[in-house]
Amino acid sequence: MVDDDRPPSPEEMLRVIEEQRTATTKWLSGDPLLLYMPWGVAWLIGFTAFFLHYGLDERAYAPISQMQALAVLMAAQMVAGAIAAFGIVRMNSLVRGESSARGAMFGYAWMAGMLLMVVICSRLGPLLPPDETGLLWAGTSLLVVAVLHMAGGAIWLNWPMFFVGAWVAAVNALGVLLGAGWHALLTAVLLGGGFIVAGVWLRRRER
């Protein structure tokens, strides 16, 4: 007969604590597919539209206007942002204290960064040629994404998140130097496709 009322041994307690710690850490780190896949798909679709508009030889590859390409990108990013925000809110609702405060401040930093980007681009955009205006909006938005990913990685000691931010910064810088067409192509392939690959790889690594 097994005594179900006996107190657990120290070894059993340590095992349970470790299992709970591992499960909690995995939950709070978020689902990589939920965090990376939506943005990857949004950038792949949106910046492909921009690439078809700009081309690489100053000739459009498809009859897509800059405003149409921007509308596609903004719509895709709104969907991606809503999905990512749901994941962040879900994670943040499970923690209290310093972790909750960090998550809240990090979310406000995203909001402030994007609002500041809109203010700067709205003020300087009309002073530039159309292609340079599009490059200004794309480059500054990816700048915010890169810096905040690296900051988030530093806050939570999350190296994949930090390196993703560094990758966004490198691709963005190279694209800005090469021009609007190349920036759209590199962003669609290396960042859009890269985020999709990163989400799948990190999910497989967790399993």
mmCIF file of N, CA and C in Angstrom, residues 27-107:
data_model
loop_
_atom_site.group_PDB
_atom_site.id
_atom_site.type_symbol
_atom_site.label_atom_id
_atom_site.label_comp_id
_atom_site.label_asym_id
_atom_site.label_seq_id
_atom_site.Cartn_x
_atom_site.Cartn_y
_atom_site.Cartn_z
ATOM 1 N N TRP A 27 6.872 30.087 -20.871
ATOM 2 C CA TRP A 27 5.640 30.833 -21.099
ATOM 3 C C TRP A 27 5.898 32.328 -21.196
ATOM 4 N N LEU A 28 6.736 32.854 -20.263
ATOM 5 C CA LEU A 28 6.995 34.290 -20.233
ATOM 6 C C LEU A 28 7.854 34.736 -21.408
ATOM 7 N N SER A 29 8.654 33.844 -21.969
ATOM 8 C CA SER A 29 9.477 34.219 -23.116
ATOM 9 C C SER A 29 8.638 34.372 -24.373
ATOM 10 N N GLY A 30 7.406 33.899 -24.349
ATOM 11 C CA GLY A 30 6.513 34.082 -25.477
ATOM 12 C C GLY A 30 6.701 33.021 -26.545
ATOM 13 N N ASP A 31 5.699 32.925 -27.395
ATOM 14 C CA ASP A 31 5.755 32.004 -28.518
ATOM 15 C C ASP A 31 6.510 32.687 -29.649
ATOM 16 N N PRO A 32 7.670 32.152 -30.065
ATOM 17 C CA PRO A 32 8.445 32.806 -31.125
ATOM 18 C C PRO A 32 7.651 32.993 -32.408
ATOM 19 N N LEU A 33 6.792 32.033 -32.739
ATOM 20 C CA LEU A 33 5.982 32.188 -33.944
ATOM 21 C C LEU A 33 5.051 33.390 -33.821
ATOM 22 N N LEU A 34 4.495 33.600 -32.626
ATOM 23 C CA LEU A 34 3.581 34.714 -32.414
ATOM 24 C C LEU A 34 4.311 36.043 -32.425
ATOM 25 N N LEU A 35 5.570 36.051 -31.999
ATOM 26 C CA LEU A 35 6.331 37.295 -31.906
ATOM 27 C C LEU A 35 7.013 37.673 -33.207
ATOM 28 N N TYR A 36 7.437 36.686 -33.999
ATOM 29 C CA TYR A 36 8.231 36.974 -35.196
ATOM 30 C C TYR A 36 7.481 36.733 -36.509
ATOM 31 N N MET A 37 6.687 35.688 -36.575
ATOM 32 C CA MET A 37 6.021 35.338 -37.829
ATOM 33 C C MET A 37 5.128 36.452 -38.376
ATOM 34 N N PRO A 38 4.262 37.102 -37.558
ATOM 35 C CA PRO A 38 3.395 38.141 -38.124
ATOM 36 C C PRO A 38 4.175 39.282 -38.765
ATOM 37 N N TRP A 39 5.266 39.718 -38.097
ATOM 38 C CA TRP A 39 6.060 40.808 -38.667
ATOM 39 C C TRP A 39 6.781 40.353 -39.922
ATOM 40 N N GLY A 40 7.251 39.117 -39.935
ATOM 41 C CA GLY A 40 7.918 38.603 -41.122
ATOM 42 C C GLY A 40 6.990 38.586 -42.324
ATOM 43 N N VAL A 41 5.773 38.111 -42.122
ATOM 44 C CA VAL A 41 4.801 38.067 -43.216
ATOM 45 C C VAL A 41 4.432 39.485 -43.661
ATOM 46 N N ALA A 42 4.231 40.387 -42.686
ATOM 47 C CA ALA A 42 3.866 41.770 -43.013
ATOM 48 C C ALA A 42 4.950 42.441 -43.845
ATOM 49 N N TRP A 43 6.214 42.282 -43.431
ATOM 50 C CA TRP A 43 7.301 42.914 -44.181
ATOM 51 C C TRP A 43 7.519 42.253 -45.527
ATOM 52 N N LEU A 44 7.363 40.947 -45.593
ATOM 53 C CA LEU A 44 7.530 40.256 -46.867
ATOM 54 C C LEU A 44 6.503 40.759 -47.885
ATOM 55 N N ILE A 45 5.258 40.910 -47.451
ATOM 56 C CA ILE A 45 4.207 41.381 -48.358
ATOM 57 C C ILE A 45 4.363 42.875 -48.654
ATOM 58 N N GLY A 46 4.487 43.674 -47.587
ATOM 59 C CA GLY A 46 4.528 45.123 -47.748
ATOM 60 C C GLY A 46 5.728 45.622 -48.529
ATOM 61 N N PHE A 47 6.919 45.143 -48.182
ATOM 62 C CA PHE A 47 8.114 45.643 -48.863
ATOM 63 C C PHE A 47 8.290 45.020 -50.247
ATOM 64 N N THR A 48 7.664 43.872 -50.494
ATOM 65 C CA THR A 48 7.635 43.360 -51.864
ATOM 66 C C THR A 48 6.830 44.301 -52.747
ATOM 67 N N ALA A 49 5.725 44.828 -52.203
ATOM 68 C CA ALA A 49 4.940 45.811 -52.954
ATOM 69 C C ALA A 49 5.768 47.059 -53.243
ATOM 70 N N PHE A 50 6.539 47.521 -52.269
ATOM 71 C CA PHE A 50 7.408 48.675 -52.491
ATOM 72 C C PHE A 50 8.483 48.360 -53.533
ATOM 73 N N PHE A 51 9.042 47.165 -53.476
ATOM 74 C CA PHE A 51 10.070 46.784 -54.447
ATOM 75 C C PHE A 51 9.509 46.764 -55.858
ATOM 76 N N LEU A 52 8.293 46.231 -56.022
ATOM 77 C CA LEU A 52 7.675 46.211 -57.344
ATOM 78 C C LEU A 52 7.404 47.623 -57.844
ATOM 79 N N HIS A 53 7.163 48.553 -56.915
ATOM 80 C CA HIS A 53 6.951 49.946 -57.299
ATOM 81 C C HIS A 53 8.270 50.626 -57.682
ATOM 82 N N TYR A 54 9.315 50.440 -56.879
ATOM 83 C CA TYR A 54 10.586 51.119 -57.118
ATOM 84 C C TYR A 54 11.399 50.456 -58.230
ATOM 85 N N GLY A 55 11.507 49.122 -58.182
ATOM 86 C CA GLY A 55 12.415 48.420 -59.078
ATOM 87 C C GLY A 55 13.862 48.700 -58.681
ATOM 88 N N LEU A 56 14.789 48.173 -59.468
ATOM 89 C CA LEU A 56 16.216 48.400 -59.198
ATOM 90 C C LEU A 56 16.874 49.275 -60.259
ATOM 91 N N ASP A 57 16.136 49.583 -61.292
ATOM 92 C CA ASP A 57 16.699 50.384 -62.374
ATOM 93 C C ASP A 57 15.834 51.606 -62.664
ATOM 94 N N GLU A 58 15.224 52.140 -61.582
ATOM 95 C CA GLU A 58 14.364 53.321 -61.672
ATOM 96 C C GLU A 58 13.172 53.093 -62.597
ATOM 97 N N ARG A 59 12.743 51.855 -62.721
ATOM 98 C CA ARG A 59 11.574 51.511 -63.531
ATOM 99 C C ARG A 59 10.733 50.515 -62.745
ATOM 100 N N ALA A 60 9.458 50.841 -62.563
ATOM 101 C CA ALA A 60 8.576 49.985 -61.773
ATOM 102 C C ALA A 60 8.422 48.621 -62.427
ATOM 103 N N TYR A 61 8.408 47.573 -61.613
ATOM 104 C CA TYR A 61 8.213 46.209 -62.112
ATOM 105 C C TYR A 61 6.745 45.827 -62.177
ATOM 106 N N ALA A 62 5.881 46.628 -61.563
ATOM 107 C CA ALA A 62 4.441 46.356 -61.572
ATOM 108 C C ALA A 62 3.708 47.686 -61.401
ATOM 109 N N PRO A 63 2.489 47.792 -61.916
ATOM 110 C CA PRO A 63 1.736 49.061 -61.819
ATOM 111 C C PRO A 63 1.199 49.305 -60.409
ATOM 112 N N ILE A 64 2.115 49.482 -59.466
ATOM 113 C CA ILE A 64 1.740 49.737 -58.071
ATOM 114 C C ILE A 64 2.269 51.112 -57.685
ATOM 115 N N SER A 65 1.384 51.994 -57.244
ATOM 116 C CA SER A 65 1.817 53.324 -56.833
ATOM 117 C C SER A 65 2.440 53.261 -55.444
ATOM 118 N N GLN A 66 3.140 54.331 -55.100
ATOM 119 C CA GLN A 66 3.752 54.369 -53.774
ATOM 120 C C GLN A 66 2.703 54.351 -52.674
ATOM 121 N N MET A 67 1.588 55.036 -52.882
ATOM 122 C CA MET A 67 0.529 55.052 -51.886
ATOM 123 C C MET A 67 -0.126 53.681 -51.745
ATOM 124 N N GLN A 68 -0.278 52.971 -52.853
ATOM 125 C CA GLN A 68 -0.832 51.609 -52.783
ATOM 126 C C GLN A 68 0.109 50.681 -52.025
ATOM 127 N N ALA A 69 1.409 50.801 -52.310
ATOM 128 C CA ALA A 69 2.390 49.981 -51.601
ATOM 129 C C ALA A 69 2.387 50.309 -50.108
ATOM 130 N N LEU A 70 2.292 51.609 -49.787
ATOM 131 C CA LEU A 70 2.253 52.019 -48.384
ATOM 132 C C LEU A 70 1.005 51.483 -47.701
ATOM 133 N N ALA A 71 -0.129 51.506 -48.410
ATOM 134 C CA ALA A 71 -1.375 50.993 -47.833
ATOM 135 C C ALA A 71 -1.263 49.502 -47.535
ATOM 136 N N VAL A 72 -0.638 48.746 -48.459
ATOM 137 C CA VAL A 72 -0.436 47.315 -48.233
ATOM 138 C C VAL A 72 0.438 47.088 -47.004
ATOM 139 N N LEU A 73 1.547 47.846 -46.926
ATOM 140 C CA LEU A 73 2.466 47.683 -45.796
ATOM 141 C C LEU A 73 1.798 48.045 -44.481
ATOM 142 N N MET A 74 1.084 49.173 -44.442
ATOM 143 C CA MET A 74 0.454 49.611 -43.204
ATOM 144 C C MET A 74 -0.615 48.629 -42.752
ATOM 145 N N ALA A 75 -1.419 48.117 -43.709
ATOM 146 C CA ALA A 75 -2.448 47.149 -43.339
ATOM 147 C C ALA A 75 -1.830 45.879 -42.772
ATOM 148 N N ALA A 76 -0.763 45.403 -43.430
ATOM 149 C CA ALA A 76 -0.099 44.189 -42.950
ATOM 150 C C ALA A 76 0.521 44.413 -41.581
ATOM 151 N N GLN A 77 1.115 45.592 -41.359
ATOM 152 C CA GLN A 77 1.747 45.878 -40.069
ATOM 153 C C GLN A 77 0.709 46.055 -38.968
ATOM 154 N N MET A 78 -0.452 46.585 -39.297
ATOM 155 C CA MET A 78 -1.507 46.722 -38.282
ATOM 156 C C MET A 78 -1.961 45.350 -37.789
ATOM 157 N N VAL A 79 -2.115 44.415 -38.725
ATOM 158 C CA VAL A 79 -2.491 43.053 -38.340
ATOM 159 C C VAL A 79 -1.386 42.420 -37.502
ATOM 160 N N ALA A 80 -0.128 42.575 -37.963
ATOM 161 C CA ALA A 80 1.004 42.006 -37.222
ATOM 162 C C ALA A 80 1.122 42.623 -35.835
ATOM 163 N N GLY A 81 0.944 43.931 -35.755
ATOM 164 C CA GLY A 81 1.030 44.610 -34.467
ATOM 165 C C GLY A 81 -0.042 44.150 -33.499
ATOM 166 N N ALA A 82 -1.257 43.931 -34.013
ATOM 167 C CA ALA A 82 -2.345 43.464 -33.149
ATOM 168 C C ALA A 82 -2.044 42.070 -32.605
ATOM 169 N N ILE A 83 -1.518 41.196 -33.462
ATOM 170 C CA ILE A 83 -1.185 39.833 -33.026
ATOM 171 C C ILE A 83 -0.055 39.862 -31.997
ATOM 172 N N ALA A 84 0.996 40.648 -32.284
ATOM 173 C CA ALA A 84 2.127 40.739 -31.357
ATOM 174 C C ALA A 84 1.708 41.370 -30.032
ATOM 175 N N ALA A 85 0.867 42.410 -30.096
ATOM 176 C CA ALA A 85 0.411 43.065 -28.867
ATOM 177 C C ALA A 85 -0.382 42.100 -28.001
ATOM 178 N N PHE A 86 -1.213 41.268 -28.639
ATOM 179 C CA PHE A 86 -1.965 40.261 -27.892
ATOM 180 C C PHE A 86 -1.014 39.333 -27.142
ATOM 181 N N GLY A 87 0.056 38.913 -27.816
ATOM 182 C CA GLY A 87 1.023 38.029 -27.168
ATOM 183 C C GLY A 87 1.729 38.696 -26.011
ATOM 184 N N ILE A 88 2.105 39.988 -26.184
ATOM 185 C CA ILE A 88 2.812 40.709 -25.127
ATOM 186 C C ILE A 88 1.899 40.934 -23.930
ATOM 187 N N VAL A 89 0.646 41.341 -24.194
ATOM 188 C CA VAL A 89 -0.304 41.562 -23.096
ATOM 189 C C VAL A 89 -0.559 40.259 -22.349
ATOM 190 N N ARG A 90 -0.669 39.173 -23.093
ATOM 191 C CA ARG A 90 -0.907 37.871 -22.465
ATOM 192 C C ARG A 90 0.248 37.481 -21.560
ATOM 193 N N MET A 91 1.472 37.707 -22.023
ATOM 194 C CA MET A 91 2.634 37.383 -21.199
ATOM 195 C C MET A 91 2.706 38.289 -19.983
ATOM 196 N N ASN A 92 2.476 39.595 -20.183
ATOM 197 C CA ASN A 92 2.644 40.555 -19.106
ATOM 198 C C ASN A 92 1.581 40.400 -18.030
ATOM 199 N N SER A 93 0.414 39.853 -18.393
ATOM 200 C CA SER A 93 -0.653 39.687 -17.411
ATOM 201 C C SER A 93 -0.336 38.605 -16.386
ATOM 202 N N LEU A 94 0.672 37.779 -16.663
ATOM 203 C CA LEU A 94 0.994 36.676 -15.760
ATOM 204 C C LEU A 94 2.050 37.031 -14.727
ATOM 205 N N VAL A 95 2.621 38.224 -14.830
ATOM 206 C CA VAL A 95 3.701 38.583 -13.926
ATOM 207 C C VAL A 95 3.343 39.844 -13.154
ATOM 208 N N ARG A 96 4.028 40.042 -12.045
ATOM 209 C CA ARG A 96 3.811 41.211 -11.209
ATOM 210 C C ARG A 96 5.155 41.819 -10.858
ATOM 211 N N GLY A 97 5.112 42.959 -10.211
ATOM 212 C CA GLY A 97 6.328 43.571 -9.719
ATOM 213 C C GLY A 97 7.204 44.127 -10.827
ATOM 214 N N GLU A 98 8.530 43.915 -10.692
ATOM 215 C CA GLU A 98 9.487 44.500 -11.625
ATOM 216 C C GLU A 98 9.289 43.995 -13.044
ATOM 217 N N SER A 99 8.999 42.715 -13.211
ATOM 218 C CA SER A 99 8.819 42.166 -14.552
ATOM 219 C C SER A 99 7.639 42.822 -15.255
ATOM 220 N N SER A 100 6.545 43.025 -14.520
ATOM 221 C CA SER A 100 5.380 43.671 -15.100
ATOM 222 C C SER A 100 5.686 45.114 -15.462
ATOM 223 N N ALA A 101 6.416 45.814 -14.579
ATOM 224 C CA ALA A 101 6.768 47.208 -14.847
ATOM 225 C C ALA A 101 7.682 47.317 -16.065
ATOM 226 N N ARG A 102 8.640 46.394 -16.190
ATOM 227 C CA ARG A 102 9.518 46.408 -17.356
ATOM 228 C C ARG A 102 8.727 46.207 -18.636
ATOM 229 N N GLY A 103 7.809 45.255 -18.610
ATOM 230 C CA GLY A 103 6.992 45.001 -19.792
ATOM 231 C C GLY A 103 6.157 46.206 -20.171
ATOM 232 N N ALA A 104 5.558 46.861 -19.170
ATOM 233 C CA ALA A 104 4.734 48.037 -19.441
ATOM 234 C C ALA A 104 5.565 49.172 -20.018
ATOM 235 N N MET A 105 6.736 49.435 -19.416
ATOM 236 C CA MET A 105 7.597 50.509 -19.913
ATOM 237 C C MET A 105 8.113 50.204 -21.311
ATOM 238 N N PHE A 106 8.397 48.930 -21.570
ATOM 239 C CA PHE A 106 8.855 48.534 -22.896
ATOM 240 C C PHE A 106 7.753 48.767 -23.933
ATOM 241 N N GLY A 107 6.519 48.450 -23.578
ATOM 242 C CA GLY A 107 5.398 48.707 -24.483
ATOM 243 C C GLY A 107 5.212 50.190 -24.745
#
